[in-house]
Coordinates of C-alpha atoms in Angstrom, one line a residue:
Chain C
M269 CA -0.1 0.3 0.3
K270 CA 2.8 1.9 1.1
D271 CA 4.1 2.1 -2.3
R272 CA 0.9 3.1 -4.5
I273 CA -0.1 5.8 -1.6
S274 CA 4.0 6.7 -2.7
Q275 CA 2.7 7.3 -6.2
L276 CA 0.1 9.3 -5.2
M277 CA 2.4 11.9 -3.6
D278 CA 4.2 12.0 -6.9
G279 CA 0.9 12.4 -9.7
E280 CA 2.0 9.3 -10.8
L281 CA -1.8 8.0 -10.2
D282 CA -4.8 7.2 -12.7
E283 CA -7.9 9.2 -11.4
R284 CA -9.7 5.8 -10.2
A285 CA -6.3 4.7 -8.3
A286 CA -5.6 8.1 -7.3
G287 CA -9.2 7.6 -5.2
E288 CA -8.6 4.4 -4.1
A289 CA -5.3 5.0 -2.4
I290 CA -7.6 8.4 -1.6
A291 CA -9.8 6.3 0.4
A292 CA -7.0 4.3 2.3
C293 CA -5.4 7.2 3.7
G294 CA -8.5 8.8 4.3
R295 CA -9.3 5.0 6.6
G296 CA -5.9 5.5 8.6
G297 CA -4.3 2.6 8.9
E298 CA -1.1 1.9 7.3
A299 CA -1.7 3.9 4.4
G300 CA -2.7 6.6 6.5
E301 CA 0.4 5.9 8.5
A302 CA 2.3 6.0 5.0
W303 CA 0.8 9.4 4.0
H304 CA 1.0 11.1 6.9
T305 CA 4.9 10.1 7.7
Y306 CA 5.9 11.2 3.7
H307 CA 4.5 14.5 4.2
L308 CA 7.0 15.2 6.4
I309 CA 9.6 13.7 5.2
G310 CA 8.6 15.8 2.4
D311 CA 8.5 18.8 4.7
A312 CA 11.7 17.7 6.3
M313 CA 13.5 18.0 2.5
R314 CA 11.9 21.3 1.9
E315 CA 12.6 23.1 5.4
T316 CA 9.5 23.1 6.1
C317 CA 9.2 24.0 9.5
V318 CA 6.2 22.7 11.3
L319 CA 6.5 18.8 12.2
S320 CA 4.6 16.2 14.4
A321 CA 6.0 15.2 18.2
G322 CA 6.6 11.7 16.9
F323 CA 8.8 13.0 13.6
S324 CA 12.0 12.7 15.7
A325 CA 11.8 10.2 17.2
R326 CA 11.0 8.3 14.9
V327 CA 13.5 9.3 13.1
A328 CA 15.7 8.7 15.3
E329 CA 14.6 5.5 15.5
R330 CA 15.2 4.3 12.5
L331 CA 18.3 5.9 12.3
A332 CA 19.2 3.1 15.1
A333 CA 18.0 1.2 13.7
E334 CA 20.3 1.7 11.0
P335 CA 23.9 -0.8 9.9
T336 CA 26.7 1.6 10.4
V337 CA 28.4 1.5 6.6
L338 CA 31.2 1.7 6.4
A339 CA 31.8 0.4 2.8
P340 CA 29.3 0.0 -0.1
R341 CA 27.0 -3.1 0.5
R342 CA 26.5 -5.2 -2.5
V343 CA 23.1 -4.3 -3.0
R344 CA 20.7 -7.5 -2.4
P345 CA 17.5 -7.7 -3.6
E346 CA 14.6 -7.5 -0.9
S347 CA 12.2 -9.3 -0.5
R348 CA 9.3 -6.9 0.4
T349 CA 9.8 -3.6 -1.3
W350 CA 8.3 -1.2 1.9
L351 CA 9.3 2.2 0.4
A352 CA 8.7 3.1 -2.3
L353 CA 12.0 4.6 -4.4
S354 CA 11.8 8.5 -4.6
A355 CA 10.5 8.6 -0.9
A356 CA 13.0 5.7 0.0
A357 CA 15.9 8.0 -2.1
S358 CA 14.5 10.9 0.3
F359 CA 15.0 9.3 3.3
A360 CA 18.2 8.9 3.1
A361 CA 19.6 10.9 2.0
V362 CA 18.1 12.6 5.5
A363 CA 20.0 9.9 7.5
L364 CA 23.1 10.1 5.0
V365 CA 22.9 14.1 5.9
G366 CA 22.7 12.6 9.8
W367 CA 24.4 10.0 8.8
L368 CA 27.9 12.7 7.9
A369 CA 26.8 15.0 10.9
L370 CA 27.4 12.3 13.9
T371 CA 29.6 10.0 13.0
P372 CA 33.4 10.7 12.5
Q373 CA 35.2 9.8 9.0
P374 CA 38.5 8.0 10.0
L375 CA 40.0 7.8 6.9
N376 CA 40.0 12.5 6.8
I377 CA 40.0 13.4 9.8
P378 CA 44.1 13.5 9.9
A379 CA 44.3 14.7 6.1
Q380 CA 42.2 17.8 7.8
M381 CA 43.9 18.1 10.5
A382 CA 47.6 18.1 8.8
Q383 CA 45.7 21.0 6.5
V384 CA 45.0 23.0 8.6
E385 CA 48.3 22.2 10.1
A386 CA 50.1 23.5 7.4
A387 CA 47.4 26.5 7.0
R388 CA 47.9 27.9 10.1
P389 CA 49.3 31.4 10.5
Q390 CA 52.5 31.4 12.4
E391 CA 51.6 33.7 16.1
A392 CA 52.4 37.2 15.1
P393 CA 55.2 38.4 16.8
A394 CA 56.4 41.1 19.2
I395 CA 57.3 43.9 17.8
V396 CA 60.0 45.3 19.8
P397 CA 62.2 48.5 19.0
P398 CA 65.7 47.0 17.4
P399 CA 68.5 45.3 19.3
S400 CA 71.2 47.9 20.3
A401 CA 74.1 45.8 17.7
T402 CA 72.0 46.3 14.7
N403 CA 74.4 48.5 12.5
D404 CA 76.8 45.8 13.5
Y405 CA 74.4 43.7 12.3
L406 CA 73.7 44.8 9.6
L407 CA 76.8 45.4 8.0
A408 CA 77.5 42.0 9.0
H409 CA 74.7 40.9 6.5
Q410 CA 75.0 44.1 3.4
G411 CA 77.8 41.9 2.3
F412 CA 76.7 39.0 1.8
S413 CA 73.3 41.0 -0.4
P414 CA 73.2 40.2 -3.6
R415 CA 71.0 43.0 -3.9
V416 CA 74.8 45.0 -3.9
S417 CA 75.7 43.5 -7.6
F418 CA 73.1 46.0 -8.3
Q419 CA 72.6 48.7 -6.2
G420 CA 76.3 49.4 -5.0
M421 CA 77.1 50.0 -1.9
T422 CA 73.3 52.0 -1.7
P423 CA 72.1 49.6 0.5
Y424 CA 74.6 50.0 3.7
V425 CA 73.1 53.2 4.5
R426 CA 70.3 51.4 5.8
S427 CA 70.7 51.8 9.8
V428 CA 69.0 52.5 12.9
S429 CA 70.2 55.9 14.5
Q430 CA 71.3 56.1 18.5
Q431 CA 67.5 57.1 19.8
G432 CA 66.0 54.6 17.8
R433 CA 66.8 51.2 19.1
E434 CA 67.4 48.5 22.5
R435 CA 69.7 50.5 25.1
G436 CA 72.6 48.6 26.5
K437 CA 75.0 46.7 26.6
Chain T
M81 CA 34.5 27.7 -25.9
L82 CA 37.3 25.9 -27.3
G83 CA 37.7 29.4 -28.6
R84 CA 38.0 30.6 -24.8
V85 CA 40.1 28.0 -23.6
L86 CA 42.5 28.9 -26.7
G87 CA 42.1 32.2 -25.8
L88 CA 43.5 31.5 -22.1
S89 CA 46.7 29.4 -22.8
A90 CA 47.4 32.3 -24.9
L91 CA 47.0 34.7 -23.2
L92 CA 49.0 32.8 -20.3
C93 CA 52.1 31.3 -22.6
A94 CA 52.5 35.3 -23.8
G95 CA 52.5 35.4 -19.5
L96 CA 54.9 32.7 -19.3
A97 CA 57.1 34.7 -22.9
Q98 CA 56.9 37.4 -20.7
A99 CA 58.2 36.9 -16.7
Q100 CA 61.1 34.9 -18.9
S101 CA 61.6 38.3 -21.3
P102 CA 65.3 37.2 -22.7
D103 CA 65.3 41.2 -22.8
A104 CA 64.4 41.5 -19.0
L105 CA 67.1 39.4 -18.1
D106 CA 69.8 41.0 -20.5
W107 CA 69.0 44.7 -18.2
L108 CA 69.6 42.4 -15.3
R109 CA 73.2 41.8 -16.3
R110 CA 73.1 45.1 -18.3
I111 CA 72.2 47.3 -15.3
Q112 CA 74.8 44.8 -12.7
D113 CA 77.8 44.8 -16.1
A114 CA 77.3 49.2 -15.5
T115 CA 78.0 48.2 -11.5
Q116 CA 80.6 46.7 -11.3
K117 CA 82.3 49.0 -14.4
L118 CA 81.5 52.8 -14.4
S119 CA 82.9 55.4 -12.3
Y120 CA 80.1 57.2 -10.8
S121 CA 79.5 60.0 -8.0
G122 CA 76.1 61.0 -7.1
T123 CA 73.9 61.9 -4.5
F124 CA 70.6 59.7 -4.0
V125 CA 67.9 60.1 -1.6
Y126 CA 67.0 57.1 1.2
Q127 CA 63.6 56.5 1.8
N128 CA 60.6 54.0 4.3
G129 CA 57.9 55.0 5.8
N130 CA 58.6 58.5 6.3
R131 CA 62.9 58.8 6.6
S132 CA 64.1 59.8 4.7
E133 CA 67.9 60.6 4.1
T134 CA 70.5 62.2 1.7
S135 CA 73.7 60.5 0.5
R136 CA 76.5 60.9 -1.2
I137 CA 78.1 57.9 -2.6
T138 CA 81.4 58.7 -5.4
R139 CA 82.4 54.7 -7.4
Y140 CA 86.1 54.1 -8.9
V141 CA 87.5 52.1 -10.3
D142 CA 90.5 51.5 -12.5
A143 CA 92.8 48.5 -13.6
S144 CA 93.6 47.6 -10.0
G145 CA 89.9 47.3 -9.0
D146 CA 87.1 49.6 -8.1
I147 CA 87.0 52.1 -5.0
E148 CA 83.4 52.9 -3.1
K149 CA 82.8 55.3 -0.6
L150 CA 79.2 56.3 1.6
E151 CA 78.4 59.2 3.7
V152 CA 75.2 59.6 4.7
M153 CA 74.6 63.4 5.2
D154 CA 71.2 63.5 7.3
G155 CA 71.8 63.0 11.4
V156 CA 74.4 61.2 13.1
P157 CA 78.1 61.9 10.2
R158 CA 78.8 58.0 8.9
E159 CA 81.4 57.1 5.9
I160 CA 81.6 53.3 4.6
V161 CA 84.0 52.7 1.4
R162 CA 84.9 49.8 -0.2
T163 CA 87.8 48.5 -1.9
R164 CA 87.9 44.9 -3.3
D165 CA 87.6 43.1 -0.4
T166 CA 87.5 45.6 2.6
V167 CA 84.4 47.0 4.1
R168 CA 85.4 50.5 7.1
C169 CA 82.7 51.8 8.0
Y170 CA 84.2 55.2 9.7
L171 CA 82.3 56.9 13.0
P172 CA 84.3 59.8 14.0
D173 CA 81.3 60.7 16.2
S174 CA 82.1 57.4 18.7
R175 CA 85.4 57.7 17.3
V176 CA 85.2 53.5 15.5
V177 CA 86.6 52.2 12.2
K178 CA 84.4 48.8 11.8
V179 CA 86.2 46.9 9.5
E180 CA 84.5 43.7 7.5
R181 CA 87.0 41.7 5.4
Q182 CA 84.7 40.2 2.4
I183 CA 85.0 35.9 2.4
E184 CA 84.1 33.5 -0.3
S185 CA 80.0 33.1 -0.2
R186 CA 78.8 30.6 -3.0
G187 CA 78.1 32.2 -6.7
S188 CA 80.2 35.7 -5.7
E189 CA 83.0 36.7 -7.0
R190 CA 85.6 38.3 -5.2
G191 CA 84.0 38.2 -2.7
F192 CA 81.0 40.3 -2.7
P193 CA 78.1 38.8 -4.3
A194 CA 78.6 39.3 -8.2
L195 CA 76.0 37.7 -10.0
L196 CA 76.9 35.2 -12.5
P197 CA 74.8 34.9 -15.7
E198 CA 73.2 31.0 -15.2
R199 CA 72.3 33.1 -11.7
I200 CA 70.8 36.2 -13.3
N201 CA 68.8 33.3 -14.9
A202 CA 67.6 31.2 -11.5
L203 CA 65.7 34.2 -10.9
A204 CA 63.3 33.5 -13.0
R205 CA 62.3 31.5 -10.4
H206 CA 61.2 32.5 -8.1
Y207 CA 61.1 36.0 -9.7
D208 CA 59.0 37.2 -12.6
I209 CA 60.7 40.1 -14.3
A210 CA 59.5 41.9 -17.5
L211 CA 60.4 45.3 -18.7
G212 CA 58.8 48.3 -18.3
E213 CA 57.8 51.3 -19.7
T214 CA 60.8 54.1 -19.8
Q215 CA 60.6 57.0 -17.1
R216 CA 62.7 60.1 -16.1
V217 CA 64.6 60.2 -13.3
A218 CA 67.3 62.7 -12.2
G219 CA 67.3 63.7 -16.1
Y220 CA 68.6 60.3 -16.8
E221 CA 65.9 57.9 -19.6
C222 CA 65.5 54.8 -17.6
R223 CA 64.6 51.1 -18.5
T224 CA 62.1 49.7 -16.1
V225 CA 62.9 46.3 -14.8
T226 CA 60.6 44.6 -12.4
L227 CA 60.7 41.9 -10.1
T228 CA 57.7 40.6 -9.0
P229 CA 58.1 38.0 -6.9
K230 CA 55.6 34.1 -7.3
D231 CA 55.0 33.8 -3.6
D232 CA 54.5 36.2 -0.3
L233 CA 57.9 35.6 0.8
R234 CA 59.7 37.7 -0.9
Y235 CA 59.6 41.2 -1.8
G236 CA 59.4 42.6 -5.3
H237 CA 61.4 45.2 -7.2
M238 CA 61.3 48.1 -9.2
L239 CA 64.7 49.3 -10.6
Y240 CA 64.9 51.8 -13.3
A241 CA 68.4 51.7 -15.5
D242 CA 70.1 54.4 -17.6
A243 CA 69.1 52.9 -21.1
K244 CA 72.3 54.5 -22.0
T245 CA 74.6 52.9 -20.0
G246 CA 73.1 50.8 -17.9
M247 CA 73.7 52.6 -14.4
L248 CA 70.6 51.7 -11.9
L249 CA 68.9 55.3 -10.9
K250 CA 66.2 54.0 -8.7
A251 CA 66.0 51.1 -7.5
V252 CA 61.8 50.8 -5.7
T253 CA 61.1 47.5 -2.6
F254 CA 57.7 46.3 -2.5
D255 CA 55.9 44.1 -0.2
P256 CA 54.2 41.0 -1.2
H257 CA 51.1 42.8 -1.2
G258 CA 52.1 45.7 -3.4
G259 CA 52.6 48.3 -0.6
L260 CA 56.3 50.1 -0.8
V261 CA 58.3 49.3 1.8
E262 CA 61.5 51.7 0.3
Q263 CA 62.8 53.3 -2.0
F264 CA 66.2 54.3 -2.9
S265 CA 67.0 57.2 -6.3
F266 CA 69.8 59.6 -7.1
T267 CA 68.3 62.5 -7.3
E268 CA 71.1 64.2 -9.6
L269 CA 74.3 61.8 -10.6
S270 CA 77.7 62.3 -13.4
I271 CA 78.8 59.1 -14.8
G272 CA 82.4 59.0 -15.7
N273 CA 85.6 61.3 -15.0
V274 CA 86.2 60.5 -11.2
S275 CA 89.5 61.1 -9.8
R276 CA 91.0 58.2 -7.4
D277 CA 91.2 61.4 -4.3
K278 CA 87.4 61.5 -4.5
V279 CA 87.4 57.8 -3.0
K280 CA 89.8 57.9 -0.7
P281 CA 88.2 58.7 2.9
R282 CA 88.0 61.8 5.0
H283 CA 89.4 60.6 8.7
K284 CA 93.1 59.6 9.0
A285 CA 91.4 58.0 11.9
Q286 CA 95.0 56.6 12.6
A287 CA 93.6 57.2 16.5
W288 CA 90.7 55.7 16.6
R289 CA 89.4 52.1 17.7
W290 CA 89.4 49.7 15.1
E291 CA 86.8 46.7 15.9
D292 CA 87.5 43.9 12.6
S293 CA 84.9 41.4 12.5
D294 CA 87.1 38.4 11.6
A295 CA 85.3 36.8 9.7
A296 CA 86.6 33.2 8.7
P297 CA 84.5 30.5 6.7
A298 CA 83.9 28.0 10.0
S299 CA 81.2 25.2 10.2
L300 CA 79.4 26.2 13.8
T301 CA 76.8 23.5 15.0
W302 CA 73.2 25.2 14.5
T303 CA 71.8 24.2 11.0
L304 CA 67.3 24.9 10.2
T305 CA 64.8 22.1 10.3
S306 CA 63.8 23.6 7.1
E307 CA 64.8 26.1 4.3
L308 CA 62.1 29.1 3.1
P309 CA 61.7 27.6 -0.8
G310 CA 64.2 29.8 -2.4
F311 CA 66.3 29.9 0.0
R312 CA 70.3 28.3 0.2
K313 CA 72.9 28.5 2.3
I314 CA 75.7 30.6 1.1
A315 CA 78.0 31.4 3.3
E316 CA 78.8 30.1 7.0
L317 CA 81.5 31.6 9.1
K318 CA 83.0 33.0 12.4
R319 CA 83.1 36.3 13.4
R320 CA 82.7 39.4 15.7
I321 CA 80.0 41.6 16.0
G322 CA 80.9 45.0 18.0
E323 CA 83.2 44.7 20.5
G324 CA 81.6 41.2 21.4
G325 CA 83.4 37.9 21.7
P326 CA 82.6 35.2 18.8
V327 CA 79.6 34.6 16.7
G328 CA 78.3 32.2 14.2
Q329 CA 76.5 33.5 11.0
M330 CA 74.8 32.0 8.1
V331 CA 73.6 33.2 5.3
Y332 CA 70.5 32.4 2.9
S333 CA 69.6 33.5 -0.1
D334 CA 67.0 33.2 -2.6
G335 CA 69.4 34.7 -6.0
L336 CA 68.4 38.5 -4.5
A337 CA 67.3 38.6 -1.4
A338 CA 69.5 37.6 1.5
V339 CA 68.9 36.2 4.7
S340 CA 71.6 36.0 8.1
V341 CA 71.8 33.7 10.5
F342 CA 73.6 35.4 13.2
V343 CA 74.6 33.0 16.5
E344 CA 76.2 34.2 20.0
P345 CA 76.5 32.5 23.8
L346 CA 74.4 34.4 25.9
E347 CA 76.9 33.2 28.6
G348 CA 78.0 36.7 30.7
R349 CA 75.1 38.9 28.4
R350 CA 73.9 41.5 30.7
E351 CA 70.1 41.7 29.6
P352 CA 67.9 38.6 28.7
V353 CA 66.8 38.1 25.4
R354 CA 64.1 39.8 24.3
T355 CA 62.4 37.5 21.5
G356 CA 60.2 39.3 19.0
M357 CA 60.9 41.8 15.8
A358 CA 61.7 44.4 14.8
S359 CA 62.4 47.0 11.4
V360 CA 64.4 48.8 9.0
G361 CA 63.2 49.0 5.8
A362 CA 62.6 46.1 4.0
I363 CA 65.2 44.4 7.0
H364 CA 63.2 42.8 9.1
I365 CA 65.0 42.0 12.0
Y366 CA 63.7 37.8 15.0
T367 CA 65.3 37.9 17.7
K368 CA 64.8 34.8 20.3
E369 CA 67.0 32.2 22.4
V370 CA 67.7 28.3 21.6
A371 CA 69.8 26.3 23.7
K372 CA 71.2 28.9 25.4
H373 CA 72.2 30.7 22.9
M374 CA 70.8 34.4 21.4
V375 CA 69.8 33.4 17.2
T376 CA 68.8 37.1 15.8
V377 CA 67.8 36.9 11.8
V378 CA 68.7 39.6 10.3
G379 CA 67.0 39.6 6.0
E380 CA 65.8 42.3 3.9
A381 CA 62.2 40.4 3.6
P382 CA 58.5 39.7 4.5
A383 CA 58.5 39.3 8.3
A384 CA 57.0 35.7 8.5
S385 CA 60.2 35.4 6.4
V386 CA 62.1 35.5 8.5
Q387 CA 60.1 34.7 11.6
R388 CA 59.5 31.3 9.7
I389 CA 63.4 31.6 9.6
A390 CA 64.0 32.4 13.0
N391 CA 61.8 29.0 14.1
S392 CA 64.4 26.4 12.1
V393 CA 67.1 27.4 13.7
E394 CA 68.3 24.4 15.5
F395 CA 71.4 23.8 17.2
R396 CA 73.5 20.1 16.1
P397 CA 76.2 18.8 18.9
Q398 CA 78.5 17.1 16.6

């Protein structure tokens, strides 16, 4: 019956079959429950806010009943197709989203952490006045700079005044 | 769609061709040749941030070599005279002469860095080098050459060279975001006609204190756990800094920029090490303590690059 309700919701039934399905829903029971559930799923997929009180409990129940899929499983023929295909797809999507959100993914995590590690910027350094020996360091460094071969001695003018640098020594 | 893809790849190819433009590399060679072969005297202004300082530079070349003299005109008087293998820095206020003897570094000629032709070509690995338009500086028609870094580990440069002689009239340094870092610019320059007495030191300095760096190649017990991409070690030496004791120095370069790592024992030092970053124009200086030594990294590179080198300095006892 459930697949008839699903087909009804997807507009796939002719007038006579649709009439029968609607009548079945009206009687409650399995058809009525299916009608209710499928609409809730549809609402959830479209992010419609109003959900029935029992909805989340039922989804949680079914999620708990789901096997934890670690690898793609070979599809076996089901003895009983109790969900219509379109609704099944919707439900699988909800389940998958839930599963992705709730289940840690051990395979990806080290890679992600490595990326975060590499991308993490260095801690910004404290800004301090130039050391008291700055001019000596500059003089010692300058002679090795290849820029001297383009600029001659001009880069040697870089220096700090006595006031500008750290006291002491 | 196909047309667009072809157009895009053509554009990329054009960009690559421009980046490795033989003309632009030729101009770098011409600038270097001029820097080494011309006699000249001129006045230039050095600017960084709000600070600007005027200096005079004179260069004399003859068959026996070259002598270059730099006189800082603003602020504390300083005169630096460089001969073939020695730099002497005269400080009349404190009556001190600091002496730096150049030692061999990898890729250098006569102690001072002179880029060999293949090294100029190798610059294209880290910089896009392109010829720009012609501009006038201090009365000279100049060709511009831009060196745009391919990553944010190094600075970019724009060089203005006299179209006739190749003499560098202006050099501007940019940070990775295109902001101005520092600038050297001649305001007046005359090429040729320099007599030898123009490069003589102004001071006799016989009674002054002479501080020799005593630099000598050495194998240090220090290393970098990871080198900065493109930078390789070009020198390793023992030396003195000012009046202090022996200091280890390792120099890393990408062919244009250089970063020095100084290592000195903390023993006998009165003040604690003040960890942090300081800057002087395009030079960043990062100080920290490693294995009871003070490590000072000095380099013409963005702060993050200097800090990265400092953070990978490691004591490696043998």
